[in-house]
Amino acid sequence: MPVLDQQKDTSADRLDEALSRLNEAQRDAVLHAGNAPLLIVAGAGSGKTSTLAHRVACLIAKGADPQRLLLLTFSRRAAQEMSQRAGHVLAQVLGLGSQTPPALPWAGTFHGVGARLLRDYAVQIGLAENFTIHDRGDAEDLMGLVRHDLGFTGTEKRFPLKSTCLAIYSRVVNTQGGLAQVLAEAFPWCAEWEAQLRQLFGAYVEAKQEQNVLDYDDLLLGWHEMMGEPSLAAQLSGRFDHVLVDEYQDTNRLQASILQRLKPDGRGLTAVGDDAQSIYSFRGATVRNILDFPSQFGQLGSAARIVTLERNYRSTQPILDVSNTLIAAAGERHAKRLWTDKPSAGRPQLVLVPDEAQQARWVADKVLAHREGGLRLKSQAVLFRSSSHSAALELELARRNIPFVKFGGLKFLEASHVKDLLALLRFAQNPKGRQAGFRVVQLLAGVGPATAARLLDAMDESNDPAQTLQAFAPPAAAREQWSDFAATYASLRSGQAAWPADAELALRWYLPHLERLHEDAAVRRADVEQLVRLAAGYASRESFLTELTLDPPEATSDRAGPPLLDDDYLILSTIHSAKGQEWTSVHVLNVVDGCIPADLSTGSNEEIEEERRLLYVAMTRAKDHLHLLVPQRFYVTQQSAHGDRHLYAGRTRFIAAQDVKAFEEVVWPPPPERPPAVPAPQAAIDLRNRLRAVWR
Ligand code: ATP
Ligand code: MG
């Protein structure tokens, strides 16, 4: 008994010690107990995510079962980071030394957790367990097919594009609004097509069901529907004692509604967010979720507890000053002014450069200068509004051999050869998935859409799709390749080869096709081999396909080498993908009107305000050095009644003339100095006289 007591004391001491590093408000939030739901609403860098990680660790240290904690974050990367942070604190508190702390099996994104629950409960909700998931590209393609089948492509007036149709559909689902309302608010130019769109969406849903596929929105919608059935809701709610959500400002109505069904009285619920950083309303996220939290969750049970944090631990005061000024001009928001005791003499820089090429040069120079000064490349980041803005910089970095990794750019999975290989695995997983099937079968020489459709119809009706494929009479040109294809498919279907051997088998089948179809096969081959290497990190084909679709590898690295071979590299990232992160030095490219805010003429007031918050997010990523780049010659396209016009951009409207003085202004290259006046030299010889003298 005394031993136990002693242990208890030491672990309590260790907990106290871990908590002593937090400030009082943070500690309050970590230790919050009782029935009331908890909302932490606070500014950038004030330790919201740290507080959440400490709370998780503290709950477990006090006996909560990690299996019964649901932790929802914005990306899988964020979930991993959070697990690490919590694990670190936990290891300390439990005195684990080098032992691994307990894992958090239910840490992930809303979509990832949704997918897992739908598969777990597939039988009870009438889904086939082997459903596959369409990414946005697949979903658009299917929408396009259905749109074509319904004859909407041949309409006299142009029917909305497939991407627009999917965006409308997705917005209806995620905002839980009616179609008419969504059209009026966000797509007024499509309002005349309401009846046709309704028909299209109905057919789209049927097509997905026939193919046994779900799209991203279905993962949330399905979870939400499950929670609408009392018996399932009771089971699911009973599974989790605590539900903790980071970045709550970027959740949408549907996600809030899922939470409400999960924890109707708010008991055990913790949400964390910053209204000033809401940057996803274009995807249906609503900052109202944060504003309405107290009334939504605090009513049935105890009134919600709200904790605010104003002390910033990330940035220097001069960086906070310019960030505070920027956001103070925003419209509706929780007023908060961040402060820090990290003083600094250095002001953030506003750097005027002639154009994008010079911008790239300046940034590369500065990055190297910082490295000379002892800053690793990894603690430096270059952020930009849209992925294409880093093109000039990427060239410059490659030229100078500065390794970098880019987040939020073209996804690895969007490359057609990577899609081919994945399609084969998907088709084996779910023979009803027509998109995947169509893609794979047409890789064979001599197989076109008509043959592919005939084969897929036959397989669809068969009890043994692999056998049907084997027995199918292909066109003459494909006959030779057919038996190999059929054998590979049969083997993948039978599950003879264990995972990840499956992936290698698929690769072996695909490589000859890759060689035949692409002139640059060697470069592409490296990608598909990389995909197979990735496969080894997953437990099964199903988990590989699901996770990859839900959270594709975000980073594409410099093509010069496979990702992450260099142990130090510069981070390039879109601002959206930089959420929640921090670096010692941050460069923001193209801080000009037309870029931030992105559109000069069509943006509504709300959209422009979202752009302001985006710049705020970018600026508040910096710890010690912030450099905003303003290229003087930066063309932006403005749509006008007379067609597109190209304009010179100027410094972003979000930094007003009177606010510039808070920055150190740098003009580069510096204006040429006048050469000092050189006094006329005294002639050493009198040449003219000598030349004349020759003839005297
Ligand atoms: P964002 O709004 O950008 O997501 P955040 O509020 O989640 O930011 P964190 O990322 O949790 O902030 O913390 C910012 C930085 O401050 C981190 O480096 C963290 O380690 C540090 N920090 C947080 N709380 C404290 C504290 N009490 N003492 C010292 N450092 C702290
Ligand atoms: Mg955070």
XYZ file of C-alpha atoms and ligand atoms in Angstrom:
728
model
C 0.000 0.000 0.000
C 2.667 2.534 0.931
C 4.445 1.715 -2.335
C 1.293 2.457 -4.255
C 0.825 5.686 -2.410
C 4.336 6.637 -3.146
C 3.836 5.880 -6.834
C 0.692 7.889 -6.844
C 2.517 10.787 -5.308
C 5.282 10.755 -7.817
C 2.945 10.519 -10.782
C 0.859 13.335 -9.291
C 4.060 15.298 -8.846
C 5.013 14.654 -12.418
C 1.595 15.766 -13.572
C 1.953 18.939 -11.529
C 5.321 19.512 -13.050
C 3.993 19.087 -16.591
C 1.128 21.445 -15.827
C 3.379 24.014 -14.221
C 4.757 24.842 -17.647
C 1.321 26.044 -18.726
C -0.206 29.379 -17.846
C -3.202 29.591 -15.588
C -5.874 29.780 -18.259
C -4.318 26.848 -20.118
C -4.155 24.834 -16.902
C -7.799 25.582 -16.200
C -8.733 24.243 -19.592
C -6.593 21.138 -19.202
C -8.082 20.300 -15.818
C -11.660 21.220 -16.637
C -13.898 18.498 -15.223
C -17.589 17.993 -14.757
C -20.481 17.952 -17.160
C -20.093 21.233 -18.979
C -18.763 21.242 -22.517
C -15.556 23.217 -22.927
C -14.724 25.774 -25.612
C -11.263 27.252 -25.915
C -11.400 30.231 -28.201
C -8.141 32.024 -28.608
C -5.769 33.695 -31.007
C -2.969 32.277 -33.082
C -0.007 30.768 -31.277
C -1.639 31.040 -27.872
C -1.199 27.344 -27.196
C -4.631 25.997 -28.144
C -3.250 22.856 -29.728
C -0.735 22.419 -26.897
C -3.516 22.777 -24.360
C -5.571 20.150 -26.148
C -2.587 17.774 -26.208
C -2.024 18.326 -22.474
C -5.696 17.712 -21.814
C -5.569 14.407 -23.655
C -2.466 13.377 -21.721
C -3.964 14.474 -18.453
C -7.208 12.582 -19.044
C -5.284 9.396 -19.772
C -2.942 9.908 -16.828
C -6.008 10.156 -14.630
C -7.343 6.874 -15.914
C -9.273 7.574 -19.117
C -9.114 4.724 -21.624
C -7.313 5.893 -24.807
C -9.718 3.707 -26.821
C -12.533 5.881 -25.582
C -11.048 9.222 -26.614
C -12.044 10.626 -29.979
C -9.679 13.307 -31.221
C -10.699 15.155 -34.370
C -8.199 17.282 -36.243
C -8.034 18.982 -39.563
C -5.570 16.693 -41.318
C -3.965 13.375 -40.624
C -0.651 15.146 -40.260
C -2.198 17.276 -37.502
C -3.565 14.149 -35.839
C -0.127 12.556 -35.851
C 1.465 15.669 -34.424
C -1.152 15.852 -31.728
C -0.653 12.190 -30.818
C 3.058 12.838 -30.578
C 2.681 15.904 -28.398
C 0.198 14.164 -26.120
C 2.386 11.053 -26.052
C 5.361 13.119 -25.039
C 3.567 14.689 -22.092
C 2.071 11.356 -21.143
C 5.426 9.592 -21.171
C 6.680 12.240 -18.801
C 3.717 12.109 -16.486
C 3.666 8.320 -16.330
C 7.442 8.220 -15.983
C 7.769 5.872 -18.957
C 11.325 6.799 -19.850
C 12.012 5.515 -23.327
C 8.948 3.214 -23.402
C 6.317 4.184 -25.951
C 3.292 5.881 -24.469
C -0.161 4.445 -25.223
C -1.330 5.184 -28.778
C -4.460 7.157 -29.571
C -6.373 4.799 -31.834
C -9.155 7.290 -32.516
C -7.188 10.348 -33.583
C -7.958 11.463 -37.113
C -9.966 13.670 -39.398
C -13.760 13.749 -39.481
C -13.645 12.021 -42.857
C -11.187 9.341 -41.733
C -13.145 8.512 -38.600
C -16.379 8.542 -40.620
C -14.945 6.025 -43.089
C -13.876 3.743 -40.283
C -17.218 3.827 -38.521
C -19.151 3.239 -41.732
C -17.053 0.170 -42.412
C -17.407 -1.086 -38.842
C -21.173 -0.742 -38.983
C -21.583 -1.554 -42.693
C -23.808 -4.549 -42.113
C -26.135 -2.700 -39.776
C -26.610 0.203 -42.157
C -26.924 -1.745 -45.372
C -23.587 -0.975 -46.993
C -21.271 -3.537 -48.552
C -18.146 -3.667 -46.421
C -15.803 -3.490 -49.392
C -16.979 -0.053 -50.529
C -14.292 2.104 -52.106
C -13.969 5.861 -51.825
C -13.959 8.347 -54.665
C -11.623 11.292 -54.389
C -12.693 14.643 -55.815
C -11.379 13.785 -59.254
C -13.288 10.490 -59.426
C -16.388 12.165 -58.055
C -16.214 14.855 -60.741
C -15.785 12.243 -63.442
C -18.793 10.299 -62.249
C -20.835 13.499 -62.057
C -19.722 14.211 -65.633
C -20.833 10.768 -66.827
C -24.241 11.041 -65.208
C -24.638 14.556 -66.576
C -23.881 13.219 -70.032
C -26.244 10.233 -69.682
C -29.076 12.565 -68.744
C -28.473 14.579 -71.892
C -27.510 17.785 -70.093
C -24.349 18.214 -72.113
C -26.234 18.931 -75.303
C -28.459 21.660 -73.903
C -28.671 24.805 -75.937
C -27.729 27.060 -73.059
C -24.636 25.838 -71.357
C -25.331 23.587 -68.385
C -22.944 24.025 -65.405
C -19.645 22.145 -65.732
C -19.185 18.865 -63.876
C -16.876 20.550 -61.359
C -19.499 23.210 -60.643
C -22.209 20.552 -60.309
C -20.093 18.687 -57.756
C -19.338 21.909 -55.871
C -23.057 22.690 -55.645
C -23.888 19.144 -54.556
C -21.140 19.180 -51.961
C -22.212 22.513 -50.583
C -25.811 21.362 -50.209
C -24.620 18.323 -48.237
C -22.095 20.121 -46.064
C -24.102 23.201 -45.218
C -27.283 21.171 -44.808
C -28.996 23.858 -46.793
C -31.652 23.322 -49.437
C -30.642 23.282 -53.100
C -32.577 26.465 -53.854
C -30.915 28.280 -50.990
C -27.407 27.178 -51.950
C -28.021 28.212 -55.549
C -29.312 31.614 -54.530
C -26.494 32.274 -52.095
C -23.458 30.810 -53.752
C -24.237 29.911 -57.380
C -26.844 32.429 -58.579
C -25.825 31.972 -62.225
C -26.916 28.319 -62.023
C -30.288 28.973 -60.386
C -32.213 28.489 -63.628
C -31.120 24.837 -63.684
C -32.519 23.907 -60.278
C -34.871 21.179 -61.527
C -32.221 19.579 -63.735
C -29.632 19.736 -60.966
C -31.994 17.981 -58.579
C -32.505 15.236 -61.148
C -28.751 15.047 -61.739
C -27.931 14.722 -58.045
C -30.543 12.009 -57.600
C -29.014 10.040 -60.473
C -25.501 10.681 -59.140
C -26.442 9.175 -55.787
C -27.929 6.124 -57.522
C -24.822 5.689 -59.647
C -22.629 5.715 -56.546
C -24.831 3.116 -54.890
C -24.788 0.839 -57.918
C -21.024 0.980 -57.924
C -20.610 0.483 -54.207
C -18.607 3.705 -53.886
C -18.827 6.623 -51.480
C -17.504 10.124 -52.043
C -15.963 12.367 -49.383
C -19.286 13.981 -48.541
C -20.918 10.580 -48.043
C -18.470 9.814 -45.264
C -19.823 12.694 -43.208
C -23.378 12.281 -44.393
C -23.347 8.543 -43.665
C -21.964 9.111 -40.183
C -24.573 11.795 -39.610
C -27.386 9.503 -40.769
C -26.134 6.725 -38.527
C -26.330 9.089 -35.607
C -29.940 9.852 -36.522
C -30.972 6.279 -35.682
C -31.418 6.130 -31.884
C -30.080 2.609 -31.387
C -26.913 3.312 -33.353
C -26.553 6.762 -31.822
C -26.645 5.201 -28.376
C -23.971 2.660 -29.314
C -21.705 5.223 -30.900
C -22.091 7.873 -28.230
C -21.399 5.225 -25.642
C -18.084 4.367 -27.286
C -16.434 7.691 -26.521
C -16.182 9.361 -23.121
C -14.368 12.348 -24.530
C -14.540 14.037 -27.899
C -11.924 16.717 -28.580
C -11.871 18.870 -31.716
C -9.057 21.167 -32.891
C -9.507 24.010 -35.442
C -13.239 24.112 -34.779
C -13.588 27.354 -36.770
C -13.106 25.382 -39.967
C -15.823 22.791 -39.446
C -19.097 22.930 -41.334
C -22.715 22.554 -40.283
C -22.773 18.842 -40.970
C -19.738 18.261 -38.754
C -21.259 20.311 -35.942
C -24.430 18.340 -36.300
C -22.517 15.046 -36.031
C -20.965 16.306 -32.802
C -24.327 17.316 -31.519
C -25.707 13.844 -32.128
C -22.621 12.324 -30.538
C -22.716 14.479 -27.418
C -26.159 16.095 -27.265
C -25.692 17.653 -23.854
C -22.072 18.542 -24.546
C -20.733 16.370 -21.763
C -17.180 15.256 -22.521
C -16.886 17.616 -25.474
C -13.942 19.993 -25.943
C -13.641 22.282 -28.964
C -10.776 24.590 -29.750
C -10.570 27.309 -32.354
C -9.939 30.858 -33.471
C -12.591 32.729 -35.394
C -9.915 35.023 -36.832
C -8.358 32.061 -38.619
C -11.392 30.662 -40.378
C -10.268 30.107 -43.964
C -12.412 27.306 -45.326
C -15.821 28.881 -45.823
C -15.406 28.264 -49.548
C -15.884 24.606 -48.634
C -18.910 25.244 -46.489
C -17.163 25.744 -43.145
C -18.868 28.256 -40.949
C -17.461 30.346 -38.182
C -20.952 30.291 -36.671
C -20.102 26.872 -35.264
C -17.727 28.523 -32.841
C -19.996 31.446 -32.103
C -23.001 29.159 -31.551
C -21.175 26.545 -29.476
C -22.502 27.765 -26.100
C -26.127 27.719 -27.225
C -25.755 24.499 -29.182
C -24.146 22.403 -26.485
C -24.610 24.220 -23.244
C -28.381 24.066 -23.146
C -29.387 20.518 -22.361
C -26.643 20.074 -19.808
C -24.542 22.565 -17.925
C -23.697 25.918 -19.457
C -20.644 25.711 -21.669
C -17.352 26.701 -20.113
C -15.434 29.162 -22.260
C -11.727 29.741 -21.838
C -9.866 32.437 -23.747
C -6.112 32.686 -24.144
C -4.407 35.919 -25.134
C -0.784 35.322 -24.418
C 1.082 34.313 -27.513
C 4.134 32.090 -27.175
C 5.108 31.902 -30.796
C 5.972 35.264 -32.277
C 7.916 38.364 -31.356
C 6.005 41.496 -30.379
C 6.715 43.346 -33.673
C 5.266 40.392 -35.618
C 2.230 40.336 -33.356
C 1.814 44.086 -33.747
C 1.429 43.909 -37.508
C -0.798 40.824 -37.244
C -3.027 42.478 -34.647
C -3.372 45.578 -36.805
C -4.290 43.477 -39.811
C -7.034 41.568 -38.041
C -8.347 44.530 -36.039
C -9.745 45.897 -39.285
C -11.833 42.749 -39.828
C -15.601 42.790 -39.419
C -17.418 40.475 -37.021
C -15.055 38.686 -34.662
C -14.242 37.987 -31.040
C -12.071 40.949 -30.072
C -8.736 39.780 -28.755
C -5.357 41.354 -28.829
C -2.450 39.009 -28.537
C 0.578 39.887 -26.490
C 3.887 38.249 -25.771
C 6.943 38.820 -23.673
C 9.165 37.977 -26.633
C 10.482 41.429 -27.427
C 12.581 42.037 -30.486
C 14.215 44.987 -32.080
C 13.757 43.522 -35.552
C 10.633 44.574 -37.362
C 8.967 42.359 -39.982
C 10.155 43.209 -43.477
C 8.098 44.480 -46.373
C 10.282 43.775 -49.369
C 9.684 45.488 -52.692
C 11.148 43.547 -55.601
C 10.802 44.276 -59.329
C 9.140 41.012 -60.380
C 8.640 37.333 -59.573
C 12.052 36.249 -60.825
C 13.769 38.735 -58.534
C 11.430 37.726 -55.741
C 12.649 34.143 -56.128
C 16.256 35.306 -56.025
C 15.745 37.468 -52.962
C 14.020 34.663 -51.075
C 16.704 32.111 -51.972
C 19.418 34.571 -50.866
C 17.664 35.241 -47.590
C 17.048 31.572 -46.895
C 20.751 30.875 -47.347
C 21.693 33.885 -45.231
C 19.456 32.605 -42.426
C 21.082 29.216 -42.747
C 24.514 30.794 -42.466
C 23.188 32.417 -39.328
C 22.377 28.979 -37.887
C 18.760 28.446 -38.933
C 18.131 25.034 -40.389
C 16.181 24.990 -43.645
C 13.425 23.035 -41.915
C 12.725 25.918 -39.576
C 12.104 28.212 -42.541
C 9.024 28.271 -44.741
C 7.830 30.044 -47.848
C 4.056 30.457 -48.005
C 1.846 31.453 -50.913
C -1.828 31.916 -51.728
C -2.058 29.370 -54.509
C 0.125 26.498 -55.493
C 1.170 27.911 -58.861
C 2.791 30.947 -57.234
C 5.895 29.062 -56.251
C 6.902 28.074 -59.809
C 9.678 30.671 -60.213
C 10.986 29.950 -56.738
C 11.048 26.195 -57.352
C 13.236 26.761 -60.403
C 15.555 29.040 -58.480
C 15.891 26.560 -55.607
C 16.603 23.694 -57.988
C 19.234 25.816 -59.762
C 20.961 26.514 -56.472
C 20.589 23.003 -55.122
C 18.506 24.025 -52.142
C 16.334 21.005 -51.244
C 12.688 21.692 -50.545
C 9.413 19.917 -49.913
C 6.189 21.425 -51.110
C 2.857 20.984 -49.379
C -0.509 21.560 -50.955
C 0.721 21.426 -54.536
C -0.125 18.981 -57.274
C -0.887 15.777 -55.523
C 1.198 12.745 -56.238
C -2.039 10.831 -56.661
C -3.184 13.050 -59.485
C -0.522 11.742 -61.853
C -2.182 9.502 -64.439
C 0.202 6.566 -64.024
C -0.272 6.552 -60.254
C -4.019 6.600 -60.850
C -3.705 3.641 -63.231
C -2.044 1.436 -60.673
C -4.424 2.473 -57.917
C -7.367 1.820 -60.218
C -6.284 -1.810 -60.621
C -6.140 -2.264 -56.847
C -9.489 -0.552 -56.422
C -11.073 -2.627 -59.149
C -9.870 -5.767 -57.410
C -11.211 -4.507 -54.083
C -14.585 -3.552 -55.515
C -15.475 -5.065 -58.915
C -18.572 -2.875 -59.097
C -16.495 0.322 -59.077
C -16.970 1.265 -62.711
C -14.614 4.223 -62.813
C -11.682 2.142 -61.702
C -12.717 -0.718 -63.956
C -13.076 1.536 -66.981
C -9.653 2.984 -66.442
C -7.874 -0.327 -66.019
C -9.482 -2.280 -68.828
C -8.780 0.456 -71.325
C -5.084 0.268 -70.560
C -5.012 -2.854 -72.714
C -4.243 -2.220 -76.360
C -7.367 -2.584 -78.490
C -9.902 -2.082 -75.676
C -12.128 0.969 -75.986
C -15.118 2.263 -74.023
C -17.659 -0.035 -75.712
C -15.752 -3.222 -74.890
C -15.018 -1.965 -71.385
C -18.708 -1.263 -70.785
C -19.674 -4.728 -72.066
C -17.174 -6.391 -69.761
C -18.201 -4.351 -66.724
C -21.889 -5.098 -67.333
C -21.129 -8.793 -67.512
C -19.026 -8.681 -64.350
C -21.699 -6.696 -62.587
C -24.221 -9.479 -63.100
C -21.866 -12.263 -62.212
C -21.328 -13.978 -58.886
C -17.714 -14.546 -59.759
C -16.412 -11.435 -61.493
C -12.865 -12.765 -61.883
C -14.161 -15.839 -63.670
C -16.338 -13.688 -65.938
C -13.344 -11.590 -66.836
C -11.353 -14.699 -67.663
C -14.084 -16.090 -69.881
C -14.729 -12.791 -71.665
C -13.995 -12.712 -75.397
C -11.837 -9.620 -75.916
C -11.265 -7.898 -79.262
C -8.564 -9.595 -81.341
C -5.942 -6.929 -80.577
C -6.257 -7.503 -76.848
C -6.289 -11.285 -76.950
C -2.622 -11.746 -76.300
C -2.600 -9.534 -73.215
C -5.866 -10.846 -71.886
C -4.787 -14.016 -70.140
C -2.094 -12.197 -68.190
C -4.609 -9.537 -67.177
C -7.197 -12.126 -66.166
C -4.667 -14.102 -64.152
C -3.463 -11.007 -62.305
C -7.015 -9.935 -61.570
C -7.981 -13.400 -60.335
C -4.985 -13.498 -58.073
C -5.724 -10.045 -56.658
C -9.351 -10.985 -56.089
C -8.535 -14.268 -54.411
C -6.273 -12.602 -51.897
C -3.662 -15.336 -52.427
C -0.823 -12.879 -52.366
C -0.821 -11.212 -48.969
C -0.578 -7.427 -48.713
C 1.719 -5.698 -49.736
C 2.681 -8.496 -52.158
C -0.589 -7.622 -53.893
C 0.752 -4.215 -54.737
C 3.903 -5.699 -56.235
C 1.864 -8.087 -58.306
C -0.166 -5.191 -59.646
C 3.003 -3.259 -60.417
C 4.483 -6.190 -62.318
C 1.400 -6.343 -64.491
C 1.334 -2.587 -65.021
C 4.972 -1.874 -65.935
C 4.869 -3.201 -69.525
C 1.764 -1.086 -70.147
C 3.484 1.954 -68.707
C 6.412 1.437 -71.095
C 4.075 1.103 -74.043
C 1.901 4.089 -73.181
C 4.429 6.726 -72.118
C 7.584 8.034 -73.690
C 8.882 9.249 -70.349
C 8.194 5.891 -68.721
C 11.420 5.955 -66.719
C 10.399 9.049 -64.730
C 6.913 7.728 -64.158
C 8.222 4.353 -63.118
C 9.886 5.962 -60.104
C 6.479 7.233 -58.972
C 4.696 3.907 -59.194
C 7.561 2.188 -57.444
C 7.284 4.791 -54.739
C 3.592 3.986 -54.452
C 4.379 0.321 -53.901
C 6.900 1.258 -51.230
C 4.201 3.329 -49.550
C 1.904 0.309 -49.668
C 4.198 -1.559 -47.325
C 3.294 0.875 -44.555
C -0.361 -0.205 -44.445
C -1.913 -3.265 -42.891
C -4.200 -4.212 -45.756
C -5.277 -3.278 -49.251
C -8.461 -1.819 -47.905
C -6.751 0.425 -45.382
C -4.192 1.501 -47.985
C -6.864 2.526 -50.479
C -9.007 4.250 -47.888
C -6.265 6.209 -46.174
C -4.596 7.222 -49.385
C -7.822 8.577 -50.799
C -8.773 10.366 -47.638
C -5.439 11.904 -46.944
C -3.197 11.743 -49.977
C 0.504 12.377 -49.455
C 0.527 16.137 -49.610
C 4.097 16.790 -50.329
C 5.749 16.681 -53.685
C 9.440 17.162 -53.315
C 12.011 18.516 -55.670
C 12.214 16.085 -58.549
C 15.988 15.869 -58.172
C 15.684 13.196 -55.530
C 13.174 10.993 -53.769
C 11.374 12.828 -50.997
C 13.107 13.355 -47.720
C 16.470 11.910 -48.727
C 18.042 15.136 -47.566
C 17.603 15.447 -43.886
C 17.242 19.203 -44.109
C 14.936 20.926 -46.543
C 13.032 24.148 -46.961
C 9.243 24.064 -46.597
C 7.101 25.452 -49.389
C 3.413 25.493 -48.635
C 0.114 27.013 -49.588
C -1.236 29.090 -46.729
C -4.184 26.732 -46.388
C -1.856 23.792 -45.776
C 0.209 25.761 -43.254
C -2.598 25.906 -40.724
C -1.601 25.249 -37.125
C 2.138 25.164 -37.889
C 5.049 27.459 -37.049
C 8.547 28.269 -38.336
C 11.341 30.497 -37.100
C 11.408 32.369 -40.391
C 8.499 32.813 -42.780
C 8.413 34.350 -46.242
C 5.060 35.191 -47.803
C 5.138 35.549 -51.584
C 3.102 37.956 -53.713
C 1.535 40.072 -51.017
C -0.262 42.048 -53.697
C -3.846 42.860 -54.536
C -5.175 40.244 -56.916
C -3.258 37.570 -55.047
C -4.224 38.326 -51.454
C -7.115 39.093 -51.871
C -7.191 36.656 -54.734
C -9.739 38.307 -56.906
C -9.997 41.977 -57.697
C -13.492 42.259 -58.985
C -15.761 39.305 -58.363
C -15.114 38.748 -54.676
C -17.952 39.502 -52.294
C -17.258 41.262 -49.052
C -17.220 37.986 -47.154
C -14.784 36.455 -49.578
C -12.461 39.426 -49.252
C -12.652 39.165 -45.466
C -11.681 35.502 -45.708
C -8.608 36.569 -47.680
C -7.690 38.940 -44.870
C -7.849 36.069 -42.405
C -5.726 34.029 -44.765
C -2.982 36.649 -44.667
C -3.381 36.700 -40.882
C -2.852 32.944 -40.760
C 0.263 33.303 -42.937
C 1.781 36.077 -40.817
C 1.109 34.408 -37.497
C 3.094 31.289 -38.534
C 6.351 33.226 -37.950
C 8.309 33.016 -34.720
C 11.226 35.413 -35.198
C 11.445 36.582 -38.803
C 8.660 37.569 -41.139
C 9.266 38.732 -44.711
C 6.384 39.872 -46.888
C 7.308 40.091 -50.564
C 5.715 42.638 -52.888
C 6.687 42.255 -56.544
C 6.154 45.553 -58.344
C 5.401 43.980 -61.677
C 2.885 41.281 -61.048
C 0.190 40.836 -63.613
C -3.243 39.941 -62.455
C -6.237 39.292 -64.617
C -9.306 41.326 -63.950
C -12.593 40.241 -65.424
C -14.565 43.142 -66.776
C -17.551 43.612 -68.989
C -15.180 43.987 -71.938
C -13.291 40.765 -71.333
C -10.225 40.087 -69.253
C -7.745 42.845 -68.614
C -4.244 42.527 -67.313
C -3.250 44.929 -64.621
C -0.240 45.726 -62.542
C -0.857 44.785 -58.965
C 0.046 46.902 -55.981
C 0.689 46.111 -52.330
C -2.249 44.286 -50.772
C -5.067 46.519 -49.591
C -4.846 44.783 -46.212
C -1.721 46.760 -45.341
C -2.767 50.379 -45.365
C -0.288 53.197 -46.002
C -0.286 54.236 -42.336
C 0.505 50.674 -41.254
C 3.614 50.370 -43.372
C 5.743 52.093 -40.747
C 5.478 49.059 -38.487
C 7.554 47.225 -41.094
C 11.138 47.601 -42.144
C 10.845 48.553 -45.798
C 13.390 46.999 -48.085
C 13.745 47.966 -51.718
C 15.627 45.453 -53.773
C 17.777 45.756 -55.742
C 18.664 49.023 -54.016
C 18.261 52.079 -56.265
C 21.545 52.745 -58.116
C 23.756 55.261 -56.407
C 25.214 58.097 -58.467
C 28.873 57.363 -59.108
C 31.025 59.822 -57.173
C 32.265 62.688 -59.352
C 35.774 61.827 -60.518
C 38.113 64.870 -60.735
C 39.628 65.273 -64.183
C 43.095 63.708 -64.170
C 46.117 65.839 -64.801
C 47.497 64.896 -68.175
C 50.791 63.045 -67.877
C 51.640 63.836 -71.438
C 50.257 66.317 -73.887
C 49.363 63.871 -76.622
C 47.888 66.417 -78.996
C 51.000 68.511 -78.869
C 53.205 65.464 -79.450
C 51.187 64.334 -82.443
C 51.503 67.751 -83.982
C 55.198 67.829 -83.182
C 55.808 64.760 -85.367
C 55.346 67.001 -88.436
C 57.175 69.957 -87.316
P -2.583 28.146 -33.993
O -3.700 29.115 -33.777
O -1.620 28.645 -34.997
O -3.070 26.763 -34.243
P -2.138 27.408 -31.249
O -2.952 28.337 -30.432
O -2.660 26.050 -31.464
O -1.748 28.108 -32.627
P 0.237 26.093 -30.343
O 0.678 25.612 -31.667
O -0.369 25.136 -29.404
O -0.715 27.357 -30.548
O 1.440 26.809 -29.577
C 2.261 27.784 -30.190
C 3.666 27.709 -29.620
O 3.677 28.147 -28.294
C 4.224 26.302 -29.629
O 5.587 26.369 -29.954
C 4.042 25.869 -28.174
O 5.001 24.910 -27.805
C 4.259 27.164 -27.431
N 3.557 27.213 -26.125
C 2.248 27.025 -25.905
N 1.952 27.196 -24.595
C 3.113 27.486 -23.961
C 3.471 27.762 -22.603
N 2.573 27.786 -21.616
N 4.772 28.029 -22.343
C 5.686 28.037 -23.328
N 5.415 27.784 -24.609
C 4.138 27.507 -24.948
Mg -3.215 25.025 -33.231
